[in-house]
């Protein structure tokens, strides 16, 4: 029986520039149940922090659960080299 040998490929992991990262926060303050107030999803952390400041100002709540999400792309070395050449070596 023939064994398949997988060649190790040192993929580079990059953030997918075609998909927006997502930031959000949820207020988890409260004794018996979480407040649950949400910032909504934003493309950068600024508006999320602003939401937190405003909510804390209004309610005195000071604990938040923050979530960040983005997309990653795996690139084989040949592609990384090709991209570097296309971009004139600037990276
Ligand atoms: Zn709250």
Short mmCIF file of N, CA, C and O and ligand atoms in Angstrom, two decimals:
data_model
loop_
_atom_site.label_atom_id
_atom_site.label_comp_id
_atom_site.label_asym_id
_atom_site.label_seq_id
_atom_site.Cartn_x
_atom_site.Cartn_y
_atom_site.Cartn_z
N UNK A 1 0.84 -1.20 0.00
CA UNK A 1 0.00 0.00 0.00
C UNK A 1 0.87 1.25 0.00
O UNK A 1 1.84 1.36 0.74
N UNK A 2 0.50 2.12 -0.86
CA UNK A 2 1.28 3.34 -1.01
C UNK A 2 0.84 4.40 0.00
O UNK A 2 -0.36 4.60 0.20
N UNK A 3 1.79 5.00 0.61
CA UNK A 3 1.47 6.06 1.56
C UNK A 3 1.53 7.42 0.89
O UNK A 3 2.46 7.69 0.13
N UNK A 4 0.57 8.21 1.17
CA UNK A 4 0.62 9.58 0.62
C UNK A 4 1.43 10.44 1.57
O UNK A 4 1.21 10.43 2.77
N UNK A 5 2.39 11.12 1.01
CA UNK A 5 3.21 12.00 1.82
C UNK A 5 2.82 13.44 1.53
O UNK A 5 2.83 13.88 0.39
N UNK A 6 2.42 14.11 2.58
CA UNK A 6 2.05 15.51 2.40
C UNK A 6 3.27 16.39 2.66
O UNK A 6 3.89 16.29 3.71
N UNK A 7 3.56 17.20 1.69
CA UNK A 7 4.68 18.12 1.83
C UNK A 7 4.25 19.26 2.75
O UNK A 7 3.15 19.79 2.61
N UNK A 8 5.11 19.60 3.69
CA UNK A 8 4.76 20.71 4.57
C UNK A 8 4.84 22.03 3.81
O UNK A 8 5.85 22.32 3.17
N UNK A 9 3.75 22.77 3.84
CA UNK A 9 3.74 24.07 3.18
C UNK A 9 3.58 25.16 4.23
O UNK A 9 2.58 25.18 4.95
N UNK A 10 4.59 26.03 4.36
CA UNK A 10 4.49 27.09 5.38
C UNK A 10 3.58 28.24 4.92
O UNK A 10 4.05 29.28 4.47
N UNK A 11 2.30 28.02 5.03
CA UNK A 11 1.34 29.04 4.64
C UNK A 11 1.50 30.31 5.48
O UNK A 11 1.81 30.23 6.67
N UNK A 12 1.25 31.42 4.85
CA UNK A 12 1.20 32.68 5.58
C UNK A 12 -0.27 32.98 5.84
O UNK A 12 -1.11 32.79 4.97
N UNK A 13 -0.55 33.39 7.06
CA UNK A 13 -1.94 33.71 7.40
C UNK A 13 -2.12 35.22 7.39
O UNK A 13 -1.41 35.95 8.07
N UNK A 14 -3.05 35.65 6.56
CA UNK A 14 -3.30 37.09 6.42
C UNK A 14 -4.74 37.43 6.73
O UNK A 14 -5.63 36.64 6.50
N UNK A 15 -4.93 38.64 7.20
CA UNK A 15 -6.30 39.10 7.38
C UNK A 15 -6.89 39.36 5.99
O UNK A 15 -6.23 39.94 5.13
N UNK A 16 -8.08 38.90 5.77
CA UNK A 16 -8.76 39.09 4.50
C UNK A 16 -9.18 40.55 4.37
O UNK A 16 -10.06 41.02 5.07
N UNK A 17 -8.51 41.23 3.45
CA UNK A 17 -8.77 42.68 3.29
C UNK A 17 -10.10 42.96 2.60
O UNK A 17 -10.56 44.10 2.58
N UNK A 18 -10.71 41.93 2.01
CA UNK A 18 -11.97 42.15 1.31
C UNK A 18 -13.17 42.03 2.24
O UNK A 18 -14.29 42.29 1.85
N UNK A 19 -12.92 41.60 3.49
CA UNK A 19 -14.02 41.47 4.45
C UNK A 19 -13.74 42.37 5.65
O UNK A 19 -12.63 42.39 6.17
N UNK A 20 -14.71 43.11 6.05
CA UNK A 20 -14.53 44.04 7.17
C UNK A 20 -14.45 43.29 8.50
O UNK A 20 -15.24 42.38 8.73
N UNK A 21 -13.50 43.68 9.36
CA UNK A 21 -13.52 43.09 10.70
C UNK A 21 -14.72 43.64 11.47
O UNK A 21 -15.28 44.67 11.09
N UNK A 22 -15.13 42.94 12.52
CA UNK A 22 -16.31 43.35 13.26
C UNK A 22 -15.99 43.49 14.75
O UNK A 22 -15.39 42.61 15.35
N UNK A 23 -16.40 44.60 15.31
CA UNK A 23 -16.21 44.86 16.74
C UNK A 23 -17.58 45.05 17.38
O UNK A 23 -18.44 45.70 16.81
N UNK A 24 -17.76 44.51 18.57
CA UNK A 24 -18.98 44.79 19.31
C UNK A 24 -18.78 44.54 20.80
O UNK A 24 -17.84 43.87 21.21
N UNK A 25 -19.65 45.10 21.59
CA UNK A 25 -19.60 44.91 23.04
C UNK A 25 -21.01 44.76 23.58
O UNK A 25 -21.97 45.27 23.01
N UNK A 26 -21.10 44.00 24.68
CA UNK A 26 -22.39 43.78 25.33
C UNK A 26 -22.19 44.01 26.81
O UNK A 26 -21.22 43.53 27.40
N UNK A 27 -23.08 44.77 27.42
CA UNK A 27 -22.98 45.04 28.84
C UNK A 27 -23.34 43.79 29.63
O UNK A 27 -24.41 43.22 29.44
N UNK A 28 -22.40 43.33 30.49
CA UNK A 28 -22.67 42.13 31.29
C UNK A 28 -22.77 42.49 32.78
O UNK A 28 -22.60 41.63 33.65
N UNK A 29 -23.03 43.75 33.06
CA UNK A 29 -23.20 44.17 34.44
C UNK A 29 -24.56 43.71 34.95
O UNK A 29 -25.47 43.46 34.16
N UNK A 30 -24.67 43.60 36.23
CA UNK A 30 -25.94 43.19 36.82
C UNK A 30 -25.74 42.04 37.77
O UNK A 30 -24.86 41.21 37.54
N UNK A 31 -26.51 41.98 38.83
CA UNK A 31 -26.33 40.96 39.85
C UNK A 31 -26.92 39.62 39.45
O UNK A 31 -26.23 38.61 39.39
N UNK A 32 -28.23 39.60 39.18
CA UNK A 32 -28.86 38.33 38.88
C UNK A 32 -28.88 38.02 37.39
O UNK A 32 -28.72 36.89 36.97
N UNK A 33 -29.11 39.05 36.59
CA UNK A 33 -29.07 38.83 35.15
C UNK A 33 -28.32 39.98 34.50
O UNK A 33 -28.30 41.09 35.01
N UNK A 34 -27.70 39.64 33.38
CA UNK A 34 -26.93 40.65 32.66
C UNK A 34 -27.84 41.73 32.09
O UNK A 34 -28.95 41.45 31.68
N UNK A 35 -27.31 42.93 32.09
CA UNK A 35 -28.03 44.05 31.49
C UNK A 35 -28.31 43.77 30.02
O UNK A 35 -29.42 43.91 29.54
N UNK A 36 -27.25 43.32 29.30
CA UNK A 36 -27.44 42.90 27.92
C UNK A 36 -27.47 44.00 26.87
O UNK A 36 -27.68 43.71 25.69
N UNK A 37 -27.26 45.25 27.30
CA UNK A 37 -27.25 46.34 26.32
C UNK A 37 -26.14 46.11 25.31
O UNK A 37 -25.03 45.72 25.67
N UNK A 38 -26.44 46.32 24.02
CA UNK A 38 -25.46 46.03 22.98
C UNK A 38 -25.05 47.25 22.18
O UNK A 38 -25.86 48.14 21.92
N UNK A 39 -23.79 47.24 21.78
CA UNK A 39 -23.25 48.36 21.00
C UNK A 39 -23.65 48.25 19.54
O UNK A 39 -23.62 49.21 18.81
N UNK A 40 -23.99 47.04 19.11
CA UNK A 40 -24.17 46.80 17.69
C UNK A 40 -22.81 46.51 17.09
O UNK A 40 -21.80 46.67 17.75
N UNK A 41 -22.79 46.07 15.84
CA UNK A 41 -21.54 45.70 15.18
C UNK A 41 -20.96 46.88 14.41
O UNK A 41 -21.68 47.56 13.70
N UNK A 42 -19.67 47.11 14.62
CA UNK A 42 -19.00 48.23 13.94
C UNK A 42 -17.71 47.76 13.28
O UNK A 42 -17.15 46.75 13.66
N UNK A 43 -17.26 48.55 12.31
CA UNK A 43 -16.06 48.17 11.56
C UNK A 43 -14.77 48.60 12.25
O UNK A 43 -13.69 48.22 11.83
N UNK A 44 -14.86 49.41 13.28
CA UNK A 44 -13.68 49.72 14.08
C UNK A 44 -14.09 49.94 15.54
O UNK A 44 -15.28 50.11 15.82
N UNK A 45 -13.12 49.87 16.45
CA UNK A 45 -13.46 49.88 17.88
C UNK A 45 -13.98 51.22 18.41
O UNK A 45 -14.62 51.25 19.46
N UNK A 46 -13.71 52.30 17.71
CA UNK A 46 -14.11 53.63 18.17
C UNK A 46 -15.56 53.76 18.61
O UNK A 46 -15.83 54.11 19.76
N UNK A 47 -16.51 53.49 17.71
CA UNK A 47 -17.92 53.63 18.06
C UNK A 47 -18.36 52.70 19.19
O UNK A 47 -19.27 53.03 19.96
N UNK A 48 -17.72 51.54 19.28
CA UNK A 48 -18.04 50.58 20.34
C UNK A 48 -17.66 51.17 21.70
O UNK A 48 -18.43 51.14 22.66
N UNK A 49 -16.45 51.75 21.75
CA UNK A 49 -15.99 52.36 23.01
C UNK A 49 -16.85 53.55 23.38
O UNK A 49 -17.14 53.79 24.56
N UNK A 50 -17.28 54.28 22.38
CA UNK A 50 -18.14 55.43 22.62
C UNK A 50 -19.46 54.97 23.25
O UNK A 50 -19.97 55.59 24.18
N UNK A 51 -19.99 53.87 22.72
CA UNK A 51 -21.22 53.27 23.25
C UNK A 51 -21.04 52.89 24.72
O UNK A 51 -21.92 53.12 25.54
N UNK A 52 -19.90 52.26 25.01
CA UNK A 52 -19.62 51.83 26.38
C UNK A 52 -19.56 53.03 27.33
O UNK A 52 -20.15 53.00 28.41
N UNK A 53 -18.84 54.08 26.90
CA UNK A 53 -18.73 55.28 27.74
C UNK A 53 -20.09 55.88 28.03
O UNK A 53 -20.41 56.25 29.15
N UNK A 54 -20.90 55.96 26.98
CA UNK A 54 -22.21 56.57 27.10
C UNK A 54 -23.09 55.73 28.05
O UNK A 54 -23.76 56.26 28.93
N UNK A 55 -23.06 54.41 27.84
CA UNK A 55 -23.87 53.51 28.64
C UNK A 55 -23.45 53.56 30.11
O UNK A 55 -24.30 53.58 31.01
N UNK A 56 -22.14 53.59 30.34
CA UNK A 56 -21.63 53.66 31.72
C UNK A 56 -22.03 54.98 32.38
O UNK A 56 -22.43 55.01 33.55
N UNK A 57 -21.94 56.04 31.60
CA UNK A 57 -22.35 57.36 32.07
C UNK A 57 -23.81 57.35 32.53
O UNK A 57 -24.15 57.89 33.58
N UNK A 58 -24.66 56.69 31.73
CA UNK A 58 -26.10 56.70 31.99
C UNK A 58 -26.54 55.73 33.07
O UNK A 58 -27.51 55.98 33.78
N UNK A 59 -25.82 54.60 33.18
CA UNK A 59 -26.29 53.53 34.06
C UNK A 59 -25.36 53.20 35.22
O UNK A 59 -25.78 52.55 36.18
N UNK A 60 -24.08 53.57 35.08
CA UNK A 60 -23.10 53.18 36.09
C UNK A 60 -22.58 51.78 35.86
O UNK A 60 -21.74 51.31 36.62
N UNK A 61 -23.06 51.10 34.83
CA UNK A 61 -22.58 49.75 34.52
C UNK A 61 -21.15 49.82 34.01
O UNK A 61 -20.82 50.66 33.19
N UNK A 62 -20.31 48.90 34.50
CA UNK A 62 -18.89 49.00 34.16
C UNK A 62 -18.25 47.74 33.62
O UNK A 62 -17.04 47.68 33.47
N UNK A 63 -19.04 46.73 33.30
CA UNK A 63 -18.44 45.49 32.82
C UNK A 63 -19.04 45.10 31.46
O UNK A 63 -20.26 45.02 31.32
N UNK A 64 -18.16 44.83 30.51
CA UNK A 64 -18.61 44.53 29.15
C UNK A 64 -17.92 43.29 28.61
O UNK A 64 -16.77 43.01 28.94
N UNK A 65 -18.64 42.59 27.77
CA UNK A 65 -18.05 41.49 27.02
C UNK A 65 -17.79 42.05 25.62
O UNK A 65 -18.69 42.59 24.99
N UNK A 66 -16.54 41.94 25.16
CA UNK A 66 -16.21 42.47 23.85
C UNK A 66 -15.94 41.33 22.87
O UNK A 66 -15.28 40.35 23.22
N UNK A 67 -16.42 41.49 21.66
CA UNK A 67 -16.18 40.48 20.62
C UNK A 67 -15.54 41.13 19.41
O UNK A 67 -15.93 42.22 19.00
N UNK A 68 -14.58 40.42 18.86
CA UNK A 68 -13.92 40.87 17.65
C UNK A 68 -13.93 39.72 16.67
O UNK A 68 -13.66 38.58 17.04
N UNK A 69 -14.26 39.99 15.45
CA UNK A 69 -14.24 38.94 14.44
C UNK A 69 -13.60 39.43 13.15
O UNK A 69 -13.80 40.58 12.77
N UNK A 70 -12.82 38.56 12.53
CA UNK A 70 -12.32 38.90 11.21
C UNK A 70 -12.16 37.63 10.40
O UNK A 70 -12.43 36.53 10.89
N UNK A 71 -11.74 37.78 9.15
CA UNK A 71 -11.58 36.65 8.27
C UNK A 71 -10.11 36.52 7.90
O UNK A 71 -9.41 37.52 7.76
N UNK A 72 -9.64 35.30 7.81
CA UNK A 72 -8.24 35.05 7.49
C UNK A 72 -8.12 34.26 6.20
O UNK A 72 -8.97 33.44 5.87
N UNK A 73 -7.05 34.55 5.46
CA UNK A 73 -6.76 33.85 4.22
C UNK A 73 -5.40 33.17 4.35
O UNK A 73 -4.45 33.78 4.84
N UNK A 74 -5.31 31.90 3.93
CA UNK A 74 -4.05 31.18 3.94
C UNK A 74 -3.38 31.36 2.59
O UNK A 74 -3.99 31.07 1.55
N UNK A 75 -2.14 31.81 2.59
CA UNK A 75 -1.43 32.00 1.33
C UNK A 75 -0.19 31.12 1.26
O UNK A 75 0.67 31.18 2.14
N UNK A 76 -0.07 30.33 0.17
CA UNK A 76 1.14 29.52 0.00
C UNK A 76 2.32 30.43 -0.36
O UNK A 76 2.10 31.51 -0.90
N UNK A 77 3.55 30.00 -0.06
CA UNK A 77 4.75 30.83 -0.27
C UNK A 77 4.87 31.39 -1.69
O UNK A 77 5.26 32.54 -1.87
N UNK A 78 4.52 30.58 -2.72
CA UNK A 78 4.63 31.02 -4.11
C UNK A 78 3.79 32.27 -4.34
O UNK A 78 4.20 33.20 -5.03
N UNK A 79 2.61 32.27 -3.75
CA UNK A 79 1.69 33.41 -3.92
C UNK A 79 2.21 34.65 -3.20
O UNK A 79 2.08 35.77 -3.69
N UNK A 80 2.81 34.43 -2.03
CA UNK A 80 3.37 35.56 -1.27
C UNK A 80 4.50 36.20 -2.08
O UNK A 80 4.56 37.42 -2.21
N UNK A 81 5.36 35.35 -2.68
CA UNK A 81 6.47 35.84 -3.50
C UNK A 81 5.94 36.59 -4.72
O UNK A 81 6.44 37.66 -5.07
N UNK A 82 4.91 36.04 -5.34
CA UNK A 82 4.30 36.65 -6.52
C UNK A 82 3.74 38.03 -6.17
O UNK A 82 3.96 39.00 -6.89
N UNK A 83 3.04 38.11 -5.07
CA UNK A 83 2.46 39.39 -4.62
C UNK A 83 3.54 40.42 -4.34
O UNK A 83 3.41 41.59 -4.69
N UNK A 84 4.66 39.97 -3.74
CA UNK A 84 5.76 40.88 -3.43
C UNK A 84 6.34 41.44 -4.73
O UNK A 84 6.67 42.63 -4.81
N UNK A 85 6.43 40.58 -5.76
CA UNK A 85 6.98 41.02 -7.05
C UNK A 85 6.03 42.03 -7.70
O UNK A 85 6.46 43.08 -8.15
N UNK A 86 4.76 41.71 -7.70
CA UNK A 86 3.75 42.59 -8.30
C UNK A 86 3.75 43.96 -7.61
O UNK A 86 3.63 45.00 -8.24
N UNK A 87 3.92 43.95 -6.30
CA UNK A 87 3.94 45.21 -5.54
C UNK A 87 5.32 45.88 -5.51
O UNK A 87 5.58 46.75 -4.69
N UNK A 88 6.18 45.43 -6.38
CA UNK A 88 7.50 46.04 -6.49
C UNK A 88 8.38 45.82 -5.27
O UNK A 88 9.22 46.65 -4.94
N UNK A 89 8.15 44.70 -4.61
CA UNK A 89 8.98 44.37 -3.45
C UNK A 89 8.59 45.09 -2.19
O UNK A 89 9.10 44.79 -1.12
N UNK A 90 7.70 46.05 -2.28
CA UNK A 90 7.26 46.77 -1.09
C UNK A 90 6.24 45.92 -0.35
O UNK A 90 5.27 45.45 -0.93
N UNK A 91 6.46 45.72 0.91
CA UNK A 91 5.49 44.94 1.67
C UNK A 91 5.35 45.46 3.09
O UNK A 91 6.31 45.79 3.70
ZN1 LIG B 1 -25.75 47.92 31.22
#
